[in-house]
XYZ file of C-alpha atoms in Angstrom:
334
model
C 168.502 -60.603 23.338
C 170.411 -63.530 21.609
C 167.521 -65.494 19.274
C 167.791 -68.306 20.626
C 166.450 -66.988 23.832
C 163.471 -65.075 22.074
C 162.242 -68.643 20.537
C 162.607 -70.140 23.899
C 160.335 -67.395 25.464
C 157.657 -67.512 22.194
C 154.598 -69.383 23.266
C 153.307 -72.873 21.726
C 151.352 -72.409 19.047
C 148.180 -73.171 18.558
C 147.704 -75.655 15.663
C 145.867 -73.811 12.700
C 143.392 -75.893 12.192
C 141.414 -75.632 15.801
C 141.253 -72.032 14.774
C 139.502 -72.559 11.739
C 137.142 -70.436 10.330
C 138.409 -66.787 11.254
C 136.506 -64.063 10.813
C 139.494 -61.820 11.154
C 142.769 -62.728 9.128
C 145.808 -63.297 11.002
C 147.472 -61.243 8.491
C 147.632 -58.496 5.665
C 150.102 -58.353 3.094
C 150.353 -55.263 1.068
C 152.189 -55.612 -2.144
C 153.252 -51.459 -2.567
C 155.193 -51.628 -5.693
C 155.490 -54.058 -8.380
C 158.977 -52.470 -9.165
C 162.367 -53.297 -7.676
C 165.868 -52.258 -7.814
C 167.220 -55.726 -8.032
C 167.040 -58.482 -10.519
C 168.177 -61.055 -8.094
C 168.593 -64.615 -10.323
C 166.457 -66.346 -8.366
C 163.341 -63.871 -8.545
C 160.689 -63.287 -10.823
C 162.385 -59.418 -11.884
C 165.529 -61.642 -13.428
C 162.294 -62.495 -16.182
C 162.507 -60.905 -19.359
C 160.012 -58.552 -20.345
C 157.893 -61.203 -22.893
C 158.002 -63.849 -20.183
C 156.542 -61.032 -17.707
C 153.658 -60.123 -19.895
C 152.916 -63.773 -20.617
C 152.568 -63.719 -16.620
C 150.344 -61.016 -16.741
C 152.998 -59.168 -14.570
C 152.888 -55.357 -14.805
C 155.101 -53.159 -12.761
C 153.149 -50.301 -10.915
C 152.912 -48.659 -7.912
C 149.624 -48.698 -5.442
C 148.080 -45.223 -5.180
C 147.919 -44.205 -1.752
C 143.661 -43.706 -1.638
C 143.556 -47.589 -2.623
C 145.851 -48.160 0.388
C 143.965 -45.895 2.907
C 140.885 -47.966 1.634
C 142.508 -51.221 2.762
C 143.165 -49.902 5.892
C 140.384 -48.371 6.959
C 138.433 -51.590 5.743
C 140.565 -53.567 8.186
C 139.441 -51.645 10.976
C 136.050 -53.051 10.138
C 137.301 -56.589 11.314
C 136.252 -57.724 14.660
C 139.542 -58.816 15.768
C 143.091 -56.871 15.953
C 145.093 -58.342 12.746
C 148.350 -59.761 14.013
C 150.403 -58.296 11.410
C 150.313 -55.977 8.404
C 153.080 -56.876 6.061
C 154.624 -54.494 3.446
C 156.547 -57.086 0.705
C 155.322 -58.676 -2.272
C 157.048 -59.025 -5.867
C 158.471 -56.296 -5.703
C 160.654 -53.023 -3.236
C 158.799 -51.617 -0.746
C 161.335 -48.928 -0.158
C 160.668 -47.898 -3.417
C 157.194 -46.521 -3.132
C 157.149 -42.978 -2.222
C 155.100 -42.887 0.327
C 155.874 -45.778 2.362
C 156.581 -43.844 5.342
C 153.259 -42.775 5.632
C 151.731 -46.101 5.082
C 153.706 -47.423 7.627
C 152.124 -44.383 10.010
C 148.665 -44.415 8.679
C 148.673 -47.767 9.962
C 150.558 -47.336 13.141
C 147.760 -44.466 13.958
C 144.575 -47.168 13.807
C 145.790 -49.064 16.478
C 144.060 -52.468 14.581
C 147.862 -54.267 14.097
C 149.635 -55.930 16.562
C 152.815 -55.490 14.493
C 153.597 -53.485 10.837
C 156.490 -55.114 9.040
C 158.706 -54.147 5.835
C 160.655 -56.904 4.063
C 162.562 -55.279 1.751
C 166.724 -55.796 0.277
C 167.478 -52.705 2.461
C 169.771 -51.025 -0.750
C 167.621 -47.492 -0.425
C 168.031 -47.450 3.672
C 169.228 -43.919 3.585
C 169.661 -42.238 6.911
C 166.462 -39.719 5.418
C 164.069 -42.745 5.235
C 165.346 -44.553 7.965
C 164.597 -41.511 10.494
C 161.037 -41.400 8.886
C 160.347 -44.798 9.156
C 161.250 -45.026 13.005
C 159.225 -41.701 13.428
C 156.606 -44.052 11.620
C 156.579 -46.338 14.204
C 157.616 -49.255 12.299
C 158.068 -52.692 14.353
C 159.730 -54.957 12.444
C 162.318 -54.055 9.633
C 163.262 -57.543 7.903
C 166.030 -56.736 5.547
C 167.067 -59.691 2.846
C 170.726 -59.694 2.047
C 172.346 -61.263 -1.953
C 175.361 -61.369 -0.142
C 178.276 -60.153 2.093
C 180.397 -58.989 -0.525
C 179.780 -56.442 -3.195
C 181.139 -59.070 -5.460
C 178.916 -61.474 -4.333
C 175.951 -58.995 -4.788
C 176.361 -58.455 -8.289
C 176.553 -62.038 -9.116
C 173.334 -62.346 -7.474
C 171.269 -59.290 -8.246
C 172.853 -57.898 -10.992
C 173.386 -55.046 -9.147
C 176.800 -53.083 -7.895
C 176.698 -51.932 -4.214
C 178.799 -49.957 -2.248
C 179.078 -52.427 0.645
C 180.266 -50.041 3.178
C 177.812 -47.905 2.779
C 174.952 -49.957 2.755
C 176.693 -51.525 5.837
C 176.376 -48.054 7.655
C 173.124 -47.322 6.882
C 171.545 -50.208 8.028
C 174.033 -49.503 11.362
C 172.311 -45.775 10.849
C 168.665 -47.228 11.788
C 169.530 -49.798 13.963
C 171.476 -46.910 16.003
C 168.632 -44.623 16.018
C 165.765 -46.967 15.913
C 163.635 -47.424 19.607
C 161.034 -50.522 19.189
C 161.730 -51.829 15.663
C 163.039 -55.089 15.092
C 165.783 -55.314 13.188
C 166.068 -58.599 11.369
C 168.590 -59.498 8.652
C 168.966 -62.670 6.586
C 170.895 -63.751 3.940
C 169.876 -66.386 1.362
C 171.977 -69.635 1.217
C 172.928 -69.837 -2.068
C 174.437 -65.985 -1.696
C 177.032 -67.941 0.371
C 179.376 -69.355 -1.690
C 182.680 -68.287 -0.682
C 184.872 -70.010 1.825
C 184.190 -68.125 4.940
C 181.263 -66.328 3.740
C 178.825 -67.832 6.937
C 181.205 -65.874 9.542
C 181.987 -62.748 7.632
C 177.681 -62.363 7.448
C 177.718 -63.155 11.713
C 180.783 -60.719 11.874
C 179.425 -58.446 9.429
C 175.753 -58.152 10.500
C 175.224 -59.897 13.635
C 175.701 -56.239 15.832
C 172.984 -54.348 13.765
C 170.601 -56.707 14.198
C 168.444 -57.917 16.783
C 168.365 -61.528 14.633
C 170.170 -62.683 11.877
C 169.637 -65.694 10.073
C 170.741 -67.942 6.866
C 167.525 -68.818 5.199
C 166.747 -71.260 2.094
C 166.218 -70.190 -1.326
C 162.714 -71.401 -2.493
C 161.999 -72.476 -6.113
C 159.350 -69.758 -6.225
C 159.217 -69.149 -10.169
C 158.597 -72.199 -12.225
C 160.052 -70.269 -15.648
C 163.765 -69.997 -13.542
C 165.509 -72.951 -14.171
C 166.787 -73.310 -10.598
C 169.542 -75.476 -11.386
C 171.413 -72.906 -13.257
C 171.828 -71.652 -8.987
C 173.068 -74.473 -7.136
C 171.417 -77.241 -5.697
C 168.889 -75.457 -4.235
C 166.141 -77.913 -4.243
C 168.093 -80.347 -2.356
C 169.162 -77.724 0.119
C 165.101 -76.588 0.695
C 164.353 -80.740 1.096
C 167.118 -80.940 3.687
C 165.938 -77.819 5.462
C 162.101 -78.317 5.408
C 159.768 -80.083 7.548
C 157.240 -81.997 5.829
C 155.305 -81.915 2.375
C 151.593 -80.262 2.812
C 148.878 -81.410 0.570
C 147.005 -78.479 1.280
C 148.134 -74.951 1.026
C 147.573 -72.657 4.471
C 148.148 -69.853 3.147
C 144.729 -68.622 2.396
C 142.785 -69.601 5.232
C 144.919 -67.139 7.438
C 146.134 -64.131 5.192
C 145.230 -61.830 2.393
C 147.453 -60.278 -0.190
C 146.480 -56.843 -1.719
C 148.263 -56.283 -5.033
C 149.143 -52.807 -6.291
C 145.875 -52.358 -8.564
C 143.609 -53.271 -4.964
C 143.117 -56.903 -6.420
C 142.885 -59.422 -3.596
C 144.432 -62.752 -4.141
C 145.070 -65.886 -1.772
C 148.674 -65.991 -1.826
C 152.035 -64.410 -2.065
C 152.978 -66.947 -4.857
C 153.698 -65.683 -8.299
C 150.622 -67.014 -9.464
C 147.634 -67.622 -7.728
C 144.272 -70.122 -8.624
C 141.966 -66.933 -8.800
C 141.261 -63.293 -7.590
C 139.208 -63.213 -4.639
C 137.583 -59.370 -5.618
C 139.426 -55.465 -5.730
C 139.468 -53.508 -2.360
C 138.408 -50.447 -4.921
C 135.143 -52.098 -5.377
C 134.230 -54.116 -2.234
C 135.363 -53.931 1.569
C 138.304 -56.282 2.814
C 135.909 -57.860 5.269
C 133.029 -58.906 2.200
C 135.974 -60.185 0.358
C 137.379 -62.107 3.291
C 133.551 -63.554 3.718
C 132.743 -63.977 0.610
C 131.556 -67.207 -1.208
C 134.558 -67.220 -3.684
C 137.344 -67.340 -0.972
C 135.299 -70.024 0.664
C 135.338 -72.433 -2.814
C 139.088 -71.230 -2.545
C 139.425 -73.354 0.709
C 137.392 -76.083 -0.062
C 139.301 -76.739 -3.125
C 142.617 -76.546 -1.304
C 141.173 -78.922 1.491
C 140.401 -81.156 -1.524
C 144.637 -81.198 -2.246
C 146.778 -78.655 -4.482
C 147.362 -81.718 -6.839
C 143.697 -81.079 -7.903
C 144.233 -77.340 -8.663
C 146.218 -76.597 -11.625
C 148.295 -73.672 -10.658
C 148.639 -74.372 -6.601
C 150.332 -78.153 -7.784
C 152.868 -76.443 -9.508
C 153.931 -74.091 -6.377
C 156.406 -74.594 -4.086
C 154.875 -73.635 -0.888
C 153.419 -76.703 0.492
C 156.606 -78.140 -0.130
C 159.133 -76.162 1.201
C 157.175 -72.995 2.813
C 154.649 -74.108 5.727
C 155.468 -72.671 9.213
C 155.088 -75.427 11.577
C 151.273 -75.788 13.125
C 149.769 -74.675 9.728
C 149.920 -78.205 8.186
C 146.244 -79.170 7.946
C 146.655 -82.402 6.432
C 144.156 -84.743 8.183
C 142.220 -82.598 9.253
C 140.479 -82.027 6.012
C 136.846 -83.602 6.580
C 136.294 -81.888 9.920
C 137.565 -78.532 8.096
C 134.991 -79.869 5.083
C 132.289 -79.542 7.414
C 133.014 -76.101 8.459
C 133.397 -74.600 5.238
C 130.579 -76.160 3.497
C 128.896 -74.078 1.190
């Protein structure tokens, strides 16, 4: 089905804040590795490895008993969680055992929909067949270009394009209910023609494809060493949030079990560690709530959220809460 037609036939959304409080997150994010293959310029691996440890950034992997803990812990919620993400700062596809997350998962029955965002460069026919076999339902694969050229400008990294062509053909070929979705970064596009060789290219091994903006995510890149990617993310977004969402509908597990309230590279605290409490006390505890009362009080009051680009360029639309912060006051009051 073309995607135009699928957002025609989505429902309206209902705005975030008449939700608000949940007692079960919308969704999960599991961060599986803190490695990756790439060193795309725009990403926090393009660091070097002082600026990294100044972040506190260390590469690991999540052991798989700290994973089956977060799962089994969001069983304990008392609503089905719409989605369980695997992404982060990092390659999925590089952990192991990420087939058998994505099954372990799969086998609760507590997610409406397990997702992999990953730059689809390990896709081997192997881990493709495992991943279907998984059960996987949405495979969202982030291209650095349509050229191998193009790739290595971007990530660093030299690709044989053909084959990583056919293998992501290979799953979409074999797959039954996964999703395939494909997208490309805007800034990977910089060759005359480039927009119709990724629809040519790509558009018949995926269900969507899509040119996306590249978000100033990591305030130690100088961004304008890129392009003028700012001005393309202020032309493409929809409004300017003084409050970030993001925590009042999701939870991020890191690698080490530590939750946190965001997928940003740095986050205003650490809510607790799924080794040492359940995802559901965590979720309810008083620490996430003085998390959301400071947001509703504006990300230009917290030192690290006024800094991050997600209000500005990243809010789906419906999640804006601005205005509605006194009513939301009341519900969340200590």
């Amino acid at each position: 089905m073309p995607q135009e037609e699928k957002i025609r036939m989505n429902p309206v959304r209902t705005e975030l804040y008449q939700k608000l409080p949940l007692d079960t997150p919308f969704s999960i994010h599991i961060f599986p590795s803190f490695y990756c293959n790439f060193k795309c310029n725009y990403c926090l691996h393009s660091l070097g490895v002082d600026e990294l440890r100044k972040k506190g950034f260390q590469k690991q992997f999540m052991d798989f008993e700290t994973y089956k803990k977060c799962i089994d812990d969001a069983g304990k919620f008392p609503d089905q969680i719409k989605a369980l993400i695997f992404a982060g700062h990092g390659e999925p596809l590089m952990h192991a055992g990420i087939a058998d997350m994505v099954a372990y998962a799969k086998k609760t029955g507590k997610f409406e929909r397990v997702e992999i965002v990953s730059n689809g460069s390990l896709l081997d026919p192997s881990l493709s067949d495992k991943l279907i076999a998984a059960g996987l339902d949405r495979l969202r694969i982030s291209l650095q270009g349509v050229s191998a050229k193009e790739y290595y400008a971007v990530s660093g990294v030299r690709i044989d394009m053909e084959k990583f062509v056919e293998n992501l053909r290979y799953f979409y070929e074999h797959k039954s209910g996964t999703e395939v979705y494909i997208k490309v970064i805007d800034v990977a596009l910089k060759e005359s023609g480039d927009e119709e060789r990724f629809r040519e290219c790509f558009g018949n091994i995926a269900d969507t494809t899509a040119i996306e903006y590249a978000i100033p995510f990591v305030k130690e890149i100088d961004y304008s060493d890129i392009g003028q990617i700012s001005e393309r993310c202020k032309q493409g977004h929809r409004q300017t949030s003084g409050i970030c969402s993001m925590p009042f509908y999701m939870m991020v597990v890191n690698p080490d079990g530590s939750v946190v309230p965001c997928c940003s590279t740095d986050y205003p605290m650490i809510f607790g560690n799924v080794k040492e409490k359940s995802l559901v006390d965590i979720w309810n505890s008083e620490i996430r709530n003085l998390c959301l009362v400071r947001q509703l009080g504006g990300v230009g009051k917290i030192p690290i959220c006024k800094d991050c680009s997600v209000p500005a360029y990243g809010l789906q639309q419906g999640d804006y809460l601005d205005g509605h912060e006194k009513e939301l006051l009341e519900r969340y009051k200590l």
